[in-house]
Amino acid sequence: MKITVVNGTEKKGVTYKLKEIFLEQFRDNAEITEFYLPKDGPGFCTGCTACFLTYQNLCKDAETVQKIEKALLEADLLVFTSPAYVFHTTGAMKAMLDHFGYRWMSHRPAKEMFGKRAVIITQCLGAGGSSAAKDIKDSLSWWGISYIRKCGFKLMSEIHWDKLPEKKRDAMTKKLTSLAQKMLKIDYSKPAHTGMITKIKFYMVRMLQTGLGKDNPEYTDFKYWKSNGWIDGVRPWRPE
Ligand SMILES: Cc1cc2nc3c(=O)[nH]c(=O)nc-3n(C[C@H](O)[C@H](O)[C@H](O)COP(=O)(O)O)c2cc1C
């Protein structure tokens, strides 16, 4: 199987350690590709809107964005990690996610995403971990992914792995290992089930795109929906 990991920090701290514990269960069976942000990620989105309006490869950061996208589309399992920074995901992760705005279902989602599985690992000192996970989940779910598992931790007293009480480290290790073992049992040759909420979003956007296409059949997003057959009877979660 293939796993693509996007790390919201390049620091080899607690987030890194938690991610390593999770991945340990897959090391013998998986081909793992990792991106550490900000070093492996795109620069900030400048709001040129070329990706939305015309073509994603016109973006100044297209090469980096497309490299990440290729790895995401090829993977069976997507893993996103982030510490909470001021109650949210890191700026580096947000900067990367902004570049995938054009992949939100309201624009031009990749059909492969509907069958993907994803895990979000977050940690914080005391508060903000769940909003950090939500920042990432918002994008993943709007990319079309239904199967998203969140695994969050609160360190409470200490932000250095080695200084954390042993009991605390054991509990975190147990939680991550148990999730990894559960994820390991999945038959990745079958796409994940597409949930009702994802389908509702899809049908709402389909209605919107149909209307936009009537006003302007050359509209970029409408043409994409039409060429995928989604305005007609094709659905991204059904085998063709
Ligand atoms: C800029 C910055 C902002 C942070 N904001 C929060 C926060 O809002 N809530 C919190 O509980 N921890 C916060 N932390 C602590 C981190 O979430 C994290 O626990 C710590 O950086 C250890 O993780 P790391 O070793 O992976 O960097 C912050 C840390 C940094 C550097």
mmCIF file of N, CA, C and O in Angstrom, residues 7 9 11-24 36 81 121 123 160-162 164 169 172-173 176:
data_model
loop_
_atom_site.group_PDB
_atom_site.id
_atom_site.type_symbol
_atom_site.label_atom_id
_atom_site.label_comp_id
_atom_site.label_asym_id
_atom_site.label_seq_id
_atom_site.Cartn_x
_atom_site.Cartn_y
_atom_site.Cartn_z
ATOM 1 N N ASN A 7 3.129 16.724 6.882
ATOM 2 C CA ASN A 7 3.434 17.172 8.242
ATOM 3 C C ASN A 7 3.345 18.692 8.324
ATOM 4 O O ASN A 7 4.044 19.390 7.579
ATOM 5 N N THR A 9 4.520 20.574 10.473
ATOM 6 C CA THR A 9 5.743 21.170 11.026
ATOM 7 C C THR A 9 6.925 20.326 10.566
ATOM 8 O O THR A 9 6.775 19.124 10.351
ATOM 9 N N LYS A 11 9.651 20.360 12.424
ATOM 10 C CA LYS A 11 10.397 20.129 13.672
ATOM 11 C C LYS A 11 10.288 18.655 14.080
ATOM 12 O O LYS A 11 9.223 18.056 13.948
ATOM 13 N N LYS A 12 11.373 18.089 14.539
ATOM 14 C CA LYS A 12 11.319 16.696 15.002
ATOM 15 C C LYS A 12 10.989 16.677 16.485
ATOM 16 O O LYS A 12 11.799 16.280 17.327
ATOM 17 N N GLY A 13 9.783 17.158 16.782
ATOM 18 C CA GLY A 13 9.329 17.247 18.167
ATOM 19 C C GLY A 13 8.280 16.203 18.473
ATOM 20 O O GLY A 13 8.340 15.072 17.976
ATOM 21 N N VAL A 14 7.297 16.622 19.251
ATOM 22 C CA VAL A 14 6.255 15.681 19.695
ATOM 23 C C VAL A 14 5.380 15.216 18.524
ATOM 24 O O VAL A 14 5.077 14.027 18.389
ATOM 25 N N THR A 15 5.012 16.148 17.649
ATOM 26 C CA THR A 15 4.157 15.791 16.504
ATOM 27 C C THR A 15 4.858 14.733 15.657
ATOM 28 O O THR A 15 4.247 13.753 15.240
ATOM 29 N N TYR A 16 6.133 14.954 15.422
ATOM 30 C CA TYR A 16 6.942 14.007 14.640
ATOM 31 C C TYR A 16 6.961 12.635 15.314
ATOM 32 O O TYR A 16 6.770 11.607 14.679
ATOM 33 N N LYS A 17 7.169 12.642 16.620
ATOM 34 C CA LYS A 17 7.244 11.390 17.388
ATOM 35 C C LYS A 17 5.919 10.618 17.283
ATOM 36 O O LYS A 17 5.907 9.407 17.039
ATOM 37 N N LEU A 18 4.805 11.340 17.429
ATOM 38 C CA LEU A 18 3.484 10.693 17.358
ATOM 39 C C LEU A 18 3.254 10.088 15.979
ATOM 40 O O LEU A 18 2.764 8.973 15.844
ATOM 41 N N LYS A 19 3.654 10.837 14.962
ATOM 42 C CA LYS A 19 3.506 10.352 13.581
ATOM 43 C C LYS A 19 4.353 9.101 13.352
ATOM 44 O O LYS A 19 3.911 8.123 12.748
ATOM 45 N N GLU A 20 5.572 9.106 13.901
ATOM 46 C CA GLU A 20 6.456 7.941 13.756
ATOM 47 C C GLU A 20 5.856 6.706 14.433
ATOM 48 O O GLU A 20 5.938 5.603 13.887
ATOM 49 N N ILE A 21 5.257 6.894 15.605
ATOM 50 C CA ILE A 21 4.636 5.767 16.317
ATOM 51 C C ILE A 21 3.505 5.188 15.463
ATOM 52 O O ILE A 21 3.369 3.974 15.315
ATOM 53 N N PHE A 22 2.707 6.071 14.863
ATOM 54 C CA PHE A 22 1.599 5.616 14.007
ATOM 55 C C PHE A 22 2.137 4.859 12.785
ATOM 56 O O PHE A 22 1.679 3.773 12.461
ATOM 57 N N LEU A 23 3.142 5.420 12.143
ATOM 58 C CA LEU A 23 3.659 4.819 10.904
ATOM 59 C C LEU A 23 4.413 3.503 11.130
ATOM 60 O O LEU A 23 4.515 2.686 10.216
ATOM 61 N N GLU A 24 4.923 3.343 12.346
ATOM 62 C CA GLU A 24 5.715 2.148 12.652
ATOM 63 C C GLU A 24 4.985 0.857 12.263
ATOM 64 O O GLU A 24 5.593 -0.086 11.768
ATOM 65 N N TYR A 36 7.304 17.643 4.557
ATOM 66 C CA TYR A 36 7.443 18.427 5.786
ATOM 67 C C TYR A 36 7.272 19.900 5.439
ATOM 68 O O TYR A 36 8.044 20.445 4.642
ATOM 69 N N THR A 81 -0.540 15.716 9.878
ATOM 70 C CA THR A 81 -0.178 15.929 11.278
ATOM 71 C C THR A 81 0.010 17.421 11.539
ATOM 72 O O THR A 81 0.472 18.157 10.659
ATOM 73 N N ILE A 121 -3.593 13.592 12.745
ATOM 74 C CA ILE A 121 -2.989 13.497 14.085
ATOM 75 C C ILE A 121 -2.639 14.913 14.557
ATOM 76 O O ILE A 121 -1.880 15.620 13.892
ATOM 77 N N GLN A 123 -1.789 17.500 18.148
ATOM 78 C CA GLN A 123 -1.499 17.573 19.584
ATOM 79 C C GLN A 123 -1.344 19.025 19.963
ATOM 80 O O GLN A 123 -1.059 19.886 19.126
ATOM 81 N N HIS A 160 8.012 18.605 25.585
ATOM 82 C CA HIS A 160 9.123 17.796 25.074
ATOM 83 C C HIS A 160 8.837 16.322 25.352
ATOM 84 O O HIS A 160 8.566 15.953 26.501
ATOM 85 N N TRP A 161 8.885 15.514 24.299
ATOM 86 C CA TRP A 161 8.528 14.091 24.402
ATOM 87 C C TRP A 161 9.261 13.395 25.550
ATOM 88 O O TRP A 161 8.657 12.723 26.373
ATOM 89 N N ASP A 162 10.580 13.589 25.605
ATOM 90 C CA ASP A 162 11.374 12.870 26.601
ATOM 91 C C ASP A 162 11.056 13.277 28.038
ATOM 92 O O ASP A 162 11.332 12.522 28.967
ATOM 93 N N LEU A 164 7.997 14.063 29.063
ATOM 94 C CA LEU A 164 6.611 13.707 29.415
ATOM 95 C C LEU A 164 6.619 12.516 30.355
ATOM 96 O O LEU A 164 7.485 11.632 30.233
ATOM 97 N N ARG A 169 3.234 8.948 27.918
ATOM 98 C CA ARG A 169 3.797 8.485 26.636
ATOM 99 C C ARG A 169 3.236 7.124 26.258
ATOM 100 O O ARG A 169 2.890 6.874 25.107
ATOM 101 N N MET A 172 -0.352 7.458 24.975
ATOM 102 C CA MET A 172 -0.399 8.020 23.610
ATOM 103 C C MET A 172 0.027 6.968 22.591
ATOM 104 O O MET A 172 -0.571 6.827 21.530
ATOM 105 N N THR A 173 1.076 6.225 22.963
ATOM 106 C CA THR A 173 1.569 5.156 22.072
ATOM 107 C C THR A 173 0.478 4.114 21.838
ATOM 108 O O THR A 173 0.245 3.682 20.705
ATOM 109 N N LEU A 176 -2.310 5.457 19.474
ATOM 110 C CA LEU A 176 -1.867 5.534 18.065
ATOM 111 C C LEU A 176 -1.673 4.153 17.452
ATOM 112 O O LEU A 176 -2.030 3.922 16.296
#
